[in-house]
Amino acid sequence: METKVQMQGLSTKKLTGKVAVITGGARGIGAATAKLFAQNGAHVVIADILDDLGERLADSIKGRYIHCDVANEADVESAVQLALEWKCRLDIMFNNAGIPGYGGSITNIDMEKVKHLFSVNVNGIVHGIKHAARAMIQGQKGGSIICTSSSAALMGGLGSHAYTSSKEAIIGLARSTACELGVHGIRVNCISPHGVPSEMLVDAFRKIIGTADMGPEDVSKMVGERGSLLRGRGGTLEDVAQAALFLASEDSGFITAHNLVLDGGYTSANSNMTFIYQKEEN
């Protein structure tokens, strides 16, 4: 009986023995996902440019850290190679690294800044899919590639022009590469969070509101009140990490070319219509 219980406990770990690379893994969504993957039995390589944060996190989850600017293809290739040298395989690639957009009117948009944003948000995803696919095809013949997009790709006005277009490009890229890689047993999917209080979004809200006092709880409250059908319930980093765990595991074994939207229904329906139902009930 004791052995059976122990085996049942082990079976609850969805990624036992799997090897994952997470770009942008030192903080925010990436860090929350790295912790959850490790808790579920995965060996995690954290790839980021935030060396101190990344190294501390990697040590705490018994993983590995590598400095990685995803705009530089050689850096991404090195991150994948580290996974192969460490555990001789790559099962999961979470292309999560990204930077915020540059605001302003389309009539005076700075194309040099746009090029830089695309070099990270789009080219970085291309680099991740390319080198993860190579490793997965040559290795275990299968795997899960996950890319972070955004609700801004689904609804106009949620992000700057450059950021919106970069995040929409990611969804198209994931669907396109899923068509090619499916024959190798490789699944490619996206996650599109909305209003999740990462450090990047909190910084953006501070600039928009014009206060340095705003924290993650304040952002969650604002999103819960104005950007969710689940009034009072905003998204969390852990929500996104759980979605990534689902797409990384065999629980989603028949899902590919999919964009999993985490927005409390915001981009799918108009919460202002609730007055109709309230009126009918009265």
mmCIF file of C-alpha atoms in Angstrom:
data_model
loop_
_atom_site.group_PDB
_atom_site.id
_atom_site.type_symbol
_atom_site.label_atom_id
_atom_site.label_comp_id
_atom_site.label_asym_id
_atom_site.label_seq_id
_atom_site.Cartn_x
_atom_site.Cartn_y
_atom_site.Cartn_z
ATOM 1 C CA MET A 1 0.000 0.000 0.000
ATOM 2 C CA GLU A 2 2.791 2.413 0.874
ATOM 3 C CA THR A 3 4.481 1.814 -2.482
ATOM 4 C CA LYS A 4 1.194 2.436 -4.296
ATOM 5 C CA VAL A 5 0.658 5.725 -2.467
ATOM 6 C CA GLN A 6 4.218 6.815 -3.219
ATOM 7 C CA MET A 7 3.711 6.034 -6.896
ATOM 8 C CA GLN A 8 0.465 7.995 -6.927
ATOM 9 C CA GLY A 9 2.323 10.956 -5.442
ATOM 10 C CA LEU A 10 4.954 10.755 -8.143
ATOM 11 C CA SER A 11 2.326 10.554 -10.856
ATOM 12 C CA THR A 12 0.980 13.970 -9.876
ATOM 13 C CA LYS A 13 4.177 15.512 -11.249
ATOM 14 C CA LYS A 14 3.282 16.238 -14.847
ATOM 15 C CA LEU A 15 6.816 16.852 -16.164
ATOM 16 C CA THR A 16 8.926 14.224 -14.404
ATOM 17 C CA GLY A 17 12.256 13.857 -16.207
ATOM 18 C CA LYS A 18 11.401 16.466 -18.851
ATOM 19 C CA VAL A 19 13.933 19.120 -19.843
ATOM 20 C CA ALA A 20 12.780 22.690 -20.440
ATOM 21 C CA VAL A 21 14.333 25.942 -21.604
ATOM 22 C CA ILE A 22 12.540 29.142 -20.573
ATOM 23 C CA THR A 23 13.592 32.436 -22.136
ATOM 24 C CA GLY A 24 12.885 35.494 -20.051
ATOM 25 C CA GLY A 25 12.855 33.085 -17.141
ATOM 26 C CA ALA A 26 14.484 35.214 -14.448
ATOM 27 C CA ARG A 27 11.371 37.084 -13.340
ATOM 28 C CA GLY A 28 7.677 37.565 -13.966
ATOM 29 C CA ILE A 29 5.835 34.947 -15.999
ATOM 30 C CA GLY A 30 9.068 33.130 -16.803
ATOM 31 C CA ALA A 31 10.123 32.803 -13.160
ATOM 32 C CA ALA A 32 6.680 31.641 -12.024
ATOM 33 C CA THR A 33 6.707 29.027 -14.780
ATOM 34 C CA ALA A 34 10.247 27.880 -13.987
ATOM 35 C CA LYS A 35 9.245 27.243 -10.377
ATOM 36 C CA LEU A 36 6.089 25.373 -11.354
ATOM 37 C CA PHE A 37 7.904 23.260 -13.954
ATOM 38 C CA ALA A 38 10.545 22.323 -11.373
ATOM 39 C CA GLN A 39 7.851 21.440 -8.824
ATOM 40 C CA ASN A 40 6.406 19.119 -11.459
ATOM 41 C CA GLY A 41 9.685 17.269 -11.950
ATOM 42 C CA ALA A 42 11.251 19.149 -14.863
ATOM 43 C CA HIS A 43 14.908 20.074 -15.260
ATOM 44 C CA VAL A 44 14.846 23.781 -16.135
ATOM 45 C CA VAL A 45 17.299 25.991 -18.006
ATOM 46 C CA ILE A 46 16.621 29.668 -17.366
ATOM 47 C CA ALA A 47 17.765 31.924 -20.216
ATOM 48 C CA ASP A 48 17.722 35.670 -19.577
ATOM 49 C CA ILE A 49 19.785 38.861 -19.513
ATOM 50 C CA LEU A 50 19.075 39.441 -15.792
ATOM 51 C CA ASP A 51 22.035 37.445 -14.555
ATOM 52 C CA ASP A 52 21.756 37.904 -10.774
ATOM 53 C CA LEU A 53 18.045 37.103 -10.658
ATOM 54 C CA GLY A 54 18.437 34.218 -13.074
ATOM 55 C CA GLU A 55 21.328 32.605 -11.254
ATOM 56 C CA ARG A 56 19.580 32.800 -7.877
ATOM 57 C CA LEU A 57 16.398 31.309 -9.253
ATOM 58 C CA ALA A 58 18.264 28.532 -11.051
ATOM 59 C CA ASP A 59 20.078 27.637 -7.831
ATOM 60 C CA SER A 60 16.816 27.560 -5.870
ATOM 61 C CA ILE A 61 15.173 25.081 -8.284
ATOM 62 C CA LYS A 62 18.332 23.058 -8.968
ATOM 63 C CA GLY A 63 18.317 24.197 -12.561
ATOM 64 C CA ARG A 64 20.806 25.918 -14.853
ATOM 65 C CA TYR A 65 21.169 29.549 -15.911
ATOM 66 C CA ILE A 66 22.614 31.050 -19.074
ATOM 67 C CA HIS A 67 22.885 34.657 -20.205
ATOM 68 C CA CYS A 68 20.711 34.955 -23.289
ATOM 69 C CA ASP A 69 19.651 37.915 -25.414
ATOM 70 C CA VAL A 70 17.016 36.302 -27.627
ATOM 71 C CA ALA A 71 17.616 38.886 -30.360
ATOM 72 C CA ASN A 72 21.009 37.202 -30.800
ATOM 73 C CA GLU A 73 20.464 33.816 -32.452
ATOM 74 C CA ALA A 74 23.764 32.444 -31.126
ATOM 75 C CA ASP A 75 22.600 33.089 -27.540
ATOM 76 C CA VAL A 76 19.406 31.099 -28.066
ATOM 77 C CA GLU A 77 21.313 28.283 -29.718
ATOM 78 C CA SER A 78 23.649 28.215 -26.696
ATOM 79 C CA ALA A 79 20.699 27.941 -24.304
ATOM 80 C CA VAL A 80 19.361 24.931 -26.181
ATOM 81 C CA GLN A 81 22.849 23.449 -26.324
ATOM 82 C CA LEU A 82 23.197 23.823 -22.555
ATOM 83 C CA ALA A 83 20.063 21.716 -22.082
ATOM 84 C CA LEU A 84 21.443 19.053 -24.412
ATOM 85 C CA GLU A 85 24.836 18.993 -22.689
ATOM 86 C CA TRP A 86 23.197 18.869 -19.247
ATOM 87 C CA LYS A 87 20.471 16.259 -19.828
ATOM 88 C CA CYS A 88 21.004 15.077 -23.436
ATOM 89 C CA ARG A 89 17.517 16.135 -24.546
ATOM 90 C CA LEU A 90 15.038 19.002 -24.873
ATOM 91 C CA ASP A 91 11.334 18.376 -24.302
ATOM 92 C CA ILE A 92 9.931 21.870 -23.729
ATOM 93 C CA MET A 93 10.835 25.273 -25.138
ATOM 94 C CA PHE A 94 8.990 28.216 -23.604
ATOM 95 C CA ASN A 95 9.683 31.273 -25.773
ATOM 96 C CA ASN A 96 8.629 33.820 -23.198
ATOM 97 C CA ALA A 97 11.131 36.693 -23.457
ATOM 98 C CA GLY A 98 9.756 39.988 -24.699
ATOM 99 C CA ILE A 99 9.926 43.735 -24.234
ATOM 100 C CA PRO A 100 7.207 46.401 -23.978
ATOM 101 C CA GLY A 101 6.143 48.473 -26.939
ATOM 102 C CA TYR A 102 6.953 52.020 -27.879
ATOM 103 C CA GLY A 103 3.977 54.356 -27.724
ATOM 104 C CA GLY A 104 3.005 57.283 -29.873
ATOM 105 C CA SER A 105 1.122 58.011 -33.043
ATOM 106 C CA ILE A 106 1.617 55.979 -36.196
ATOM 107 C CA THR A 107 2.317 59.291 -37.923
ATOM 108 C CA ASN A 108 5.621 59.739 -36.114
ATOM 109 C CA ILE A 109 6.568 56.199 -35.111
ATOM 110 C CA ASP A 110 10.311 55.625 -34.669
ATOM 111 C CA MET A 111 11.219 52.773 -37.008
ATOM 112 C CA GLU A 112 14.573 52.115 -35.344
ATOM 113 C CA LYS A 113 12.756 51.424 -32.093
ATOM 114 C CA VAL A 114 10.269 49.242 -33.948
ATOM 115 C CA LYS A 115 13.125 47.228 -35.461
ATOM 116 C CA HIS A 116 14.615 46.694 -32.008
ATOM 117 C CA LEU A 117 11.270 45.559 -30.583
ATOM 118 C CA PHE A 118 10.761 43.102 -33.446
ATOM 119 C CA SER A 119 14.303 41.773 -33.021
ATOM 120 C CA VAL A 120 13.323 40.646 -29.516
ATOM 121 C CA ASN A 121 9.603 39.919 -29.682
ATOM 122 C CA VAL A 122 9.492 38.257 -33.104
ATOM 123 C CA ASN A 123 13.012 37.287 -34.136
ATOM 124 C CA GLY A 124 13.608 35.946 -30.634
ATOM 125 C CA ILE A 125 10.640 33.601 -31.062
ATOM 126 C CA VAL A 126 11.915 32.496 -34.485
ATOM 127 C CA HIS A 127 15.301 31.704 -32.948
ATOM 128 C CA GLY A 128 13.678 29.711 -30.150
ATOM 129 C CA ILE A 129 11.437 27.647 -32.412
ATOM 130 C CA LYS A 130 14.257 27.033 -34.887
ATOM 131 C CA HIS A 131 16.793 25.666 -32.433
ATOM 132 C CA ALA A 132 14.296 23.850 -30.229
ATOM 133 C CA ALA A 133 12.863 22.094 -33.279
ATOM 134 C CA ARG A 134 16.318 21.026 -34.428
ATOM 135 C CA ALA A 135 17.096 19.530 -31.031
ATOM 136 C CA MET A 136 13.710 17.804 -30.735
ATOM 137 C CA ILE A 137 13.833 16.326 -34.238
ATOM 138 C CA GLN A 138 17.354 14.996 -33.764
ATOM 139 C CA GLY A 139 16.644 13.772 -30.241
ATOM 140 C CA GLN A 140 13.501 12.237 -28.875
ATOM 141 C CA LYS A 141 11.246 12.955 -31.902
ATOM 142 C CA GLY A 142 8.681 15.098 -30.149
ATOM 143 C CA GLY A 143 8.206 17.965 -27.754
ATOM 144 C CA SER A 144 6.236 21.063 -26.847
ATOM 145 C CA ILE A 145 7.092 24.600 -27.972
ATOM 146 C CA ILE A 146 5.181 27.401 -26.259
ATOM 147 C CA CYS A 147 5.260 31.082 -27.218
ATOM 148 C CA THR A 148 4.047 34.063 -25.206
ATOM 149 C CA SER A 149 1.800 36.388 -27.178
ATOM 150 C CA SER A 150 -0.719 38.843 -25.676
ATOM 151 C CA SER A 151 -4.367 39.862 -25.595
ATOM 152 C CA ALA A 152 -3.118 42.926 -27.486
ATOM 153 C CA ALA A 153 -2.858 40.654 -30.543
ATOM 154 C CA LEU A 154 -6.611 40.011 -30.364
ATOM 155 C CA MET A 155 -8.070 43.445 -29.686
ATOM 156 C CA GLY A 156 -6.978 46.841 -30.920
ATOM 157 C CA GLY A 157 -6.139 49.512 -28.387
ATOM 158 C CA LEU A 158 -4.589 47.321 -25.703
ATOM 159 C CA GLY A 159 -1.002 48.036 -26.694
ATOM 160 C CA SER A 160 1.121 50.263 -28.854
ATOM 161 C CA HIS A 161 1.178 49.742 -32.617
ATOM 162 C CA ALA A 162 4.595 48.079 -32.583
ATOM 163 C CA TYR A 163 3.843 45.837 -29.604
ATOM 164 C CA THR A 164 0.450 44.808 -30.990
ATOM 165 C CA SER A 165 1.849 43.860 -34.385
ATOM 166 C CA SER A 166 4.756 41.940 -32.859
ATOM 167 C CA LYS A 167 2.455 39.894 -30.634
ATOM 168 C CA GLU A 168 0.072 39.113 -33.486
ATOM 169 C CA ALA A 169 3.024 37.954 -35.598
ATOM 170 C CA ILE A 170 3.862 35.408 -32.891
ATOM 171 C CA ILE A 171 0.459 33.730 -33.205
ATOM 172 C CA GLY A 172 0.839 33.427 -36.977
ATOM 173 C CA LEU A 173 4.354 32.054 -36.600
ATOM 174 C CA ALA A 174 3.230 29.427 -34.081
ATOM 175 C CA ARG A 175 0.421 28.234 -36.340
ATOM 176 C CA SER A 176 2.693 28.124 -39.372
ATOM 177 C CA THR A 177 5.474 26.168 -37.669
ATOM 178 C CA ALA A 178 2.932 23.808 -36.071
ATOM 179 C CA CYS A 179 1.997 22.760 -39.613
ATOM 180 C CA GLU A 180 5.585 21.792 -40.411
ATOM 181 C CA LEU A 181 6.605 20.288 -37.077
ATOM 182 C CA GLY A 182 3.533 18.200 -36.303
ATOM 183 C CA VAL A 183 4.859 15.322 -38.399
ATOM 184 C CA HIS A 184 7.754 15.106 -35.935
ATOM 185 C CA GLY A 185 5.417 14.965 -32.945
ATOM 186 C CA ILE A 186 6.266 18.540 -31.981
ATOM 187 C CA ARG A 187 3.410 20.716 -30.794
ATOM 188 C CA VAL A 188 3.579 24.516 -31.117
ATOM 189 C CA ASN A 189 1.132 26.669 -29.152
ATOM 190 C CA CYS A 190 0.716 30.200 -27.825
ATOM 191 C CA ILE A 191 -0.366 31.723 -24.540
ATOM 192 C CA SER A 192 -1.966 35.179 -24.636
ATOM 193 C CA PRO A 193 -2.226 36.745 -21.163
ATOM 194 C CA HIS A 194 -4.208 39.896 -20.435
ATOM 195 C CA GLY A 195 -3.329 42.330 -17.668
ATOM 196 C CA VAL A 196 -1.102 39.985 -15.692
ATOM 197 C CA PRO A 197 0.901 42.046 -13.160
ATOM 198 C CA SER A 198 4.424 41.189 -14.245
ATOM 199 C CA GLU A 199 7.197 43.660 -13.483
ATOM 200 C CA MET A 200 7.015 44.853 -17.095
ATOM 201 C CA LEU A 201 3.274 45.618 -16.920
ATOM 202 C CA VAL A 202 3.500 47.228 -13.490
ATOM 203 C CA ASP A 203 6.234 49.544 -14.785
ATOM 204 C CA ALA A 204 4.034 50.422 -17.766
ATOM 205 C CA PHE A 205 1.063 51.217 -15.503
ATOM 206 C CA ARG A 206 3.255 53.414 -13.319
ATOM 207 C CA LYS A 207 4.198 55.477 -16.358
ATOM 208 C CA ILE A 208 0.612 55.678 -17.617
ATOM 209 C CA ILE A 209 -0.879 56.616 -14.230
ATOM 210 C CA GLY A 210 2.085 58.797 -13.331
ATOM 211 C CA THR A 211 2.880 57.341 -9.926
ATOM 212 C CA ALA A 212 5.711 55.231 -8.554
ATOM 213 C CA ASP A 213 3.527 53.858 -5.760
ATOM 214 C CA MET A 214 1.503 51.462 -7.908
ATOM 215 C CA GLY A 215 2.221 47.792 -7.192
ATOM 216 C CA PRO A 216 1.140 44.398 -8.561
ATOM 217 C CA GLU A 217 -1.935 44.309 -6.307
ATOM 218 C CA ASP A 218 -3.110 47.671 -7.666
ATOM 219 C CA VAL A 219 -2.714 46.494 -11.264
ATOM 220 C CA SER A 220 -4.608 43.274 -10.520
ATOM 221 C CA LYS A 221 -7.417 45.257 -8.923
ATOM 222 C CA MET A 222 -7.717 47.593 -11.916
ATOM 223 C CA VAL A 223 -7.728 44.707 -14.379
ATOM 224 C CA GLY A 224 -10.241 42.789 -12.283
ATOM 225 C CA GLU A 225 -12.598 45.763 -12.160
ATOM 226 C CA ARG A 226 -12.275 46.977 -15.758
ATOM 227 C CA GLY A 227 -10.661 44.255 -17.862
ATOM 228 C CA SER A 228 -12.372 41.003 -16.911
ATOM 229 C CA LEU A 229 -15.844 39.480 -17.042
ATOM 230 C CA LEU A 230 -14.975 37.887 -13.698
ATOM 231 C CA ARG A 231 -15.403 41.109 -11.777
ATOM 232 C CA GLY A 232 -12.843 41.470 -9.025
ATOM 233 C CA ARG A 233 -10.697 38.671 -10.483
ATOM 234 C CA GLY A 234 -7.612 39.732 -12.382
ATOM 235 C CA GLY A 235 -5.046 37.394 -13.877
ATOM 236 C CA THR A 236 -1.939 36.301 -11.994
ATOM 237 C CA LEU A 237 1.534 35.101 -12.907
ATOM 238 C CA GLU A 238 0.518 31.713 -11.550
ATOM 239 C CA ASP A 239 -2.442 31.579 -13.955
ATOM 240 C CA VAL A 240 -0.051 31.877 -16.874
ATOM 241 C CA ALA A 241 2.368 29.367 -15.361
ATOM 242 C CA GLN A 242 -0.462 26.846 -14.997
ATOM 243 C CA ALA A 243 -1.415 27.378 -18.649
ATOM 244 C CA ALA A 244 2.199 26.809 -19.684
ATOM 245 C CA LEU A 245 2.285 23.629 -17.575
ATOM 246 C CA PHE A 246 -0.838 22.377 -19.326
ATOM 247 C CA LEU A 247 0.609 23.021 -22.801
ATOM 248 C CA ALA A 248 3.971 21.536 -21.817
ATOM 249 C CA SER A 249 2.489 18.323 -20.431
ATOM 250 C CA GLU A 250 0.751 15.369 -22.018
ATOM 251 C CA ASP A 251 -2.545 16.756 -20.725
ATOM 252 C CA SER A 252 -2.530 18.778 -23.964
ATOM 253 C CA GLY A 253 -1.112 15.996 -26.120
ATOM 254 C CA PHE A 254 -3.671 16.535 -28.921
ATOM 255 C CA ILE A 255 -3.445 20.340 -28.926
ATOM 256 C CA THR A 256 -1.270 22.233 -31.391
ATOM 257 C CA ALA A 257 -1.462 25.479 -33.409
ATOM 258 C CA HIS A 258 -3.647 26.819 -30.593
ATOM 259 C CA ASN A 259 -3.680 30.209 -28.862
ATOM 260 C CA LEU A 260 -4.713 29.831 -25.236
ATOM 261 C CA VAL A 261 -6.149 33.185 -24.125
ATOM 262 C CA LEU A 262 -6.025 34.076 -20.415
ATOM 263 C CA ASP A 263 -8.165 37.172 -20.175
ATOM 264 C CA GLY A 264 -11.185 36.472 -17.981
ATOM 265 C CA GLY A 265 -13.257 36.607 -21.160
ATOM 266 C CA TYR A 266 -12.362 40.244 -21.819
ATOM 267 C CA THR A 267 -11.516 39.952 -25.519
ATOM 268 C CA SER A 268 -14.473 37.648 -26.259
ATOM 269 C CA ALA A 269 -17.468 39.443 -24.786
ATOM 270 C CA ASN A 270 -18.704 42.841 -23.618
ATOM 271 C CA SER A 271 -19.254 43.010 -19.876
ATOM 272 C CA ASN A 272 -21.318 46.179 -20.344
ATOM 273 C CA MET A 273 -24.132 43.934 -21.604
ATOM 274 C CA THR A 274 -24.662 42.517 -18.110
ATOM 275 C CA PHE A 275 -27.302 45.176 -17.463
ATOM 276 C CA ILE A 276 -29.589 43.274 -19.861
ATOM 277 C CA TYR A 277 -29.513 40.135 -17.741
ATOM 278 C CA GLN A 278 -29.892 42.101 -14.531
ATOM 279 C CA LYS A 279 -32.934 43.870 -15.974
ATOM 280 C CA GLU A 280 -34.536 40.582 -17.033
ATOM 281 C CA GLU A 281 -34.000 39.100 -13.580
ATOM 282 C CA ASN A 282 -35.730 42.077 -11.977
#
